[in-house]
Amino acid sequence: MALFDTIRAGSSGATDFEIQRSLRFNDDDNTYLSRTPSSNGNRKTWTISIWFKTEGGGSLQGQRFWSVSSSLTDGAYASLAYENDGFIAELRSHLDLRTTGVFRDPTAWYHVVLALDTTQSTASNRAKLYVNGTQITAFNTESYPSQNHEGGWNSTSEHNIGRELYLTRRYFGGYMAEFTNIDGQQLTPSSFAETDSETGQWVPKDTSSLTFGTNGFRLQFADNSNTTATTLGKDTSGNGNNWTPNNFSVSAGAGNDSLEDTPTNNFSTLNPLAGYETHFEESTNGNLDFSLSHGEFGFSTFEIPTSGKWYAEVVFTTFASGRCGITNLVQKNDSKWNGIDNLGGEIRVDDSVVQSGISNTIGNNKIVGIKVDRDAGTIDWTVDGSATGTAVNISSMSDPNNLVFAVGRNSSSGSAPTGSINFGQRPFSHLPANYKALNSQNLPEPTVPKSTEYFETLLYTGQNTSSLYNVTGLDFQPDWVWLKTRNTNIEHILFDAVRGEDKQIPTSGTNSEVARSSAAYRFLSNGFAVSTVGNGNNPNTYAAWCWDAGGTTVTNTDGTISSQVRANTSAGISIATWTSDGSGSPTSFGHGLGVRPDFLMILNRSSSGNKQCWFSTFSNATNNFVSINLAERVQTAGAAMWGTIDSSVVSFRHSANSSNGNNMVGYFFSNVEGFSKAGKYTGNGNSDGTFVFTGFRPAFLVIKTGEQDGDWIMIDNKRDVDNPTQHRLDADLIDSESSSDVYHDFLANGFKLRTASASRNPSGQDMYYFAFAENPFKYARAR
């Protein structure tokens, strides 16, 4: 049995329930469950709840979660399916719901509920589809059954889980857990799950107290003593409506389909979304099996934490030119061989041999243990439990950051390396003492467990009144609000508590601060207030991005120039104002974060001019800069633009955008694990684009081209509630919102480019970004 999962412990009432096991479905093995009810249940009213984790990648087309009937007969055939990466709910010739959004994130768990009641008088109430507790209302196809229609589910026809019974095809690939059918009631997701008030995560509930009805059942897949209907397929509702498993295995080893990867303890798998350039390994068998073509690598969906001891096991059924170890995922597109690998007879660092002539080498069907000790700063390997080679210092890598477990292929010739990897979702064969599996339970507790207490996006419609209009819905009082009209061309508006209410400054254009003569902006305990005086309450639609920067302004004397600073060190956010000295060389002022910023922007309040930004990932930290009001690429100044940028001060050449005596404002961000990240990625110029690990499910993302001109693209999770993201605003433009292109998928652990556009995903070029979380990966659901 899995250990109790402390990450779900919260005040929501979910503390005493965990899901013990999931059942893995491998479409190559034709795995499914079957049951033929002996009598009809309620064919008009029912609810199905499923927790699942998909294999993702390119494998989703046509897969069935469940289906009824071996023919397409009206009134008999029914199914819930994946198609074009979205859901299709179908009762033949009656119900047909096809989602606009896609649900292809393989890094975490989804919860889907389909609730039917054809007795309802309103057509759209007769079938409701929910994902992660939210009702889906956007469909490409949307038709509902006639009133009192009787469909195939709960009939005496054969029912299948994991395949389409019609033509016995379209097998599901991935994991399922807690598959529940309620016969005779149309329920909401709150009967099966709830929101944890401490983390904001959608978590499972114990459903044993529900009334299941005649053909109702609850499949927990917890008894893996055998693969019979009374063990693996056992109905635990008390009804005895057991299901017969087909082609599953519970034998020890890589073929074991009873795993501890569950919605209450998410395990790493291989990541089919991450690759080298345009080479993506389509792993199988729950993303734990691999077959590596030339240029392909398999990477873990989790980054390896920066402290602790971490372990994984690999078995090559065909070793050929295989290799396994760790790599820097960010650098992988720049350097194919970045990392530390064991190739059997030798160990390489960044593809340079550091150990050779190794005995006890890797071979076919041997169990290779990969031991990563972040506290000691080493990696070493075992083969069948015995050491092979000696430990290697991780610091010997050219860039020992952003580490993931990796398997790879060393040669374009010969056979493809094939095998499987185990991150602990089944028992390890040779787990060393004090080493941990890579799963959500073992991830460190995030500094910010509930992101919405420090950052949130609000959408609203202006009321066109000169009096203040309250915009609410936050869990905090904001200190900084950045807002933009969505449906008309008006410049961006930034207002903050350090400069004071009624003072606005734009990112777009070169304009300086405007101080309004009457009430324009006010900060509220759960939002803000706006009026038409400041263009924040015109008859337009708005997006507002809001931050908690600490609540108290203090005088900071860390630099040569005194500053007024409001800082939230837990969330890595600060605001500072100071007076420019107009110096032609960098002079310093304090920022209050206590750690070095990873992204900052500086604006002149008194005079017009460009608005310089700095990323910690610039190749030239002293001379590189980029202006948030311009589309131009990263620039290199002839004279130093920046001096010391550390945990206390920022040194800036003020003559670049100001004169002596000008009032200045700066916004500063340091990366906080699981909450915020500023960084860069390398584009691959393909619609199957670069994957970027952030360590959280993004709520807000801004990206900027580094090596060619391109606008500052702004995406958030409120204007795009499903994938892919399409609604774009640009920080450097006054333009209204555009939704004509596809940009990204937001994922539980980062984002994936879904465009070949040179302005978002240029081949081989650096792109810069900063992002804030909806949920840390530890607490995130798949999106």
PDB file of N, CA, C and O in Angstrom, residues 30 36 47 83 196 212 281 297 342 414 450 482 530 548 562 630 633 646 744:
ATOM      1  N   ASN A  30      -3.808  -4.331 -25.855  1.00  0.00           N
ATOM      2  CA  ASN A  30      -5.265  -4.494 -25.961  1.00  0.00           C
ATOM      3  C   ASN A  30      -5.909  -4.739 -24.593  1.00  0.00           C
ATOM      4  O   ASN A  30      -6.730  -5.642 -24.411  1.00  0.00           O
ATOM      5  N   THR A  36     -21.279  -7.336 -18.533  1.00  0.00           N
ATOM      6  CA  THR A  36     -22.618  -7.327 -19.132  1.00  0.00           C
ATOM      7  C   THR A  36     -23.636  -7.376 -18.002  1.00  0.00           C
ATOM      8  O   THR A  36     -23.782  -8.413 -17.332  1.00  0.00           O
ATOM      9  N   THR A  47     -24.390   9.048 -13.606  1.00  0.00           N
ATOM     10  CA  THR A  47     -23.178   9.870 -13.522  1.00  0.00           C
ATOM     11  C   THR A  47     -21.964   8.949 -13.511  1.00  0.00           C
ATOM     12  O   THR A  47     -21.914   7.973 -12.755  1.00  0.00           O
ATOM     13  N   GLU A  83     -10.725  12.431 -29.009  1.00  0.00           N
ATOM     14  CA  GLU A  83     -10.644  12.625 -30.450  1.00  0.00           C
ATOM     15  C   GLU A  83     -10.061  14.003 -30.689  1.00  0.00           C
ATOM     16  O   GLU A  83     -10.519  14.996 -30.102  1.00  0.00           O
ATOM     17  N   ASP A 196      -9.095  21.642  -1.989  1.00  0.00           N
ATOM     18  CA  ASP A 196      -8.354  21.773  -0.747  1.00  0.00           C
ATOM     19  C   ASP A 196      -8.129  23.262  -0.475  1.00  0.00           C
ATOM     20  O   ASP A 196      -7.526  23.964  -1.286  1.00  0.00           O
ATOM     21  N   PHE A 212     -25.266   4.040  -5.027  1.00  0.00           N
ATOM     22  CA  PHE A 212     -24.752   3.675  -6.343  1.00  0.00           C
ATOM     23  C   PHE A 212     -25.836   3.223  -7.312  1.00  0.00           C
ATOM     24  O   PHE A 212     -25.652   3.340  -8.531  1.00  0.00           O
ATOM     25  N   GLU A 281      10.433  11.352 -28.314  1.00  0.00           N
ATOM     26  CA  GLU A 281      10.214   9.937 -28.068  1.00  0.00           C
ATOM     27  C   GLU A 281       8.768   9.713 -27.639  1.00  0.00           C
ATOM     28  O   GLU A 281       8.310  10.275 -26.638  1.00  0.00           O
ATOM     29  N   PHE A 297      15.509  11.116 -27.141  1.00  0.00           N
ATOM     30  CA  PHE A 297      15.850  10.924 -25.741  1.00  0.00           C
ATOM     31  C   PHE A 297      14.551  10.809 -24.953  1.00  0.00           C
ATOM     32  O   PHE A 297      13.515  11.317 -25.368  1.00  0.00           O
ATOM     33  N   ASN A 342      26.012   7.133 -18.351  1.00  0.00           N
ATOM     34  CA  ASN A 342      26.714   5.859 -18.347  1.00  0.00           C
ATOM     35  C   ASN A 342      26.380   5.144 -19.646  1.00  0.00           C
ATOM     36  O   ASN A 342      25.200   4.925 -19.945  1.00  0.00           O
ATOM     37  N   GLY A 414      22.902   0.885 -36.025  1.00  0.00           N
ATOM     38  CA  GLY A 414      22.588  -0.221 -35.142  1.00  0.00           C
ATOM     39  C   GLY A 414      21.144  -0.222 -34.695  1.00  0.00           C
ATOM     40  O   GLY A 414      20.307   0.565 -35.157  1.00  0.00           O
ATOM     41  N   LYS A 450      -0.304  28.026  -2.131  1.00  0.00           N
ATOM     42  CA  LYS A 450      -1.529  28.453  -2.811  1.00  0.00           C
ATOM     43  C   LYS A 450      -1.232  29.749  -3.544  1.00  0.00           C
ATOM     44  O   LYS A 450      -1.213  30.832  -2.971  1.00  0.00           O
ATOM     45  N   TRP A 482      -1.618  45.587 -13.068  1.00  0.00           N
ATOM     46  CA  TRP A 482      -1.289  45.849 -14.472  1.00  0.00           C
ATOM     47  C   TRP A 482      -2.545  45.489 -15.250  1.00  0.00           C
ATOM     48  O   TRP A 482      -2.956  44.335 -15.271  1.00  0.00           O
ATOM     49  N   VAL A 530     -11.753  51.230  -9.911  1.00  0.00           N
ATOM     50  CA  VAL A 530     -11.339  52.031 -11.059  1.00  0.00           C
ATOM     51  C   VAL A 530     -12.473  52.971 -11.459  1.00  0.00           C
ATOM     52  O   VAL A 530     -13.640  52.720 -11.171  1.00  0.00           O
ATOM     53  N   ASP A 548       0.595  40.698  -4.910  1.00  0.00           N
ATOM     54  CA  ASP A 548       0.791  41.094  -3.521  1.00  0.00           C
ATOM     55  C   ASP A 548       2.282  41.326  -3.323  1.00  0.00           C
ATOM     56  O   ASP A 548       3.083  40.387  -3.346  1.00  0.00           O
ATOM     57  N   SER A 562      19.136  56.184  -2.222  1.00  0.00           N
ATOM     58  CA  SER A 562      18.085  55.698  -1.332  1.00  0.00           C
ATOM     59  C   SER A 562      16.821  55.404  -2.138  1.00  0.00           C
ATOM     60  O   SER A 562      16.497  56.122  -3.096  1.00  0.00           O
ATOM     61  N   LEU A 630       9.235  48.080 -26.583  1.00  0.00           N
ATOM     62  CA  LEU A 630       9.675  47.911 -27.962  1.00  0.00           C
ATOM     63  C   LEU A 630       9.650  46.443 -28.360  1.00  0.00           C
ATOM     64  O   LEU A 630       9.827  45.554 -27.525  1.00  0.00           O
ATOM     65  N   ARG A 633      14.800  43.106 -30.607  1.00  0.00           N
ATOM     66  CA  ARG A 633      15.461  41.966 -29.955  1.00  0.00           C
ATOM     67  C   ARG A 633      16.337  42.433 -28.800  1.00  0.00           C
ATOM     68  O   ARG A 633      16.494  43.643 -28.563  1.00  0.00           O
ATOM     69  N   ASP A 646      22.615  42.002  -7.192  1.00  0.00           N
ATOM     70  CA  ASP A 646      22.770  40.932  -6.218  1.00  0.00           C
ATOM     71  C   ASP A 646      21.571  40.905  -5.278  1.00  0.00           C
ATOM     72  O   ASP A 646      20.497  41.441  -5.604  1.00  0.00           O
ATOM     73  N   HIS A 744       0.401  28.080 -26.975  1.00  0.00           N
ATOM     74  CA  HIS A 744       0.974  27.115 -26.056  1.00  0.00           C
ATOM     75  C   HIS A 744      -0.108  26.194 -25.516  1.00  0.00           C
ATOM     76  O   HIS A 744      -1.284  26.488 -25.577  1.00  0.00           O
TER      77      HIS A 744
END
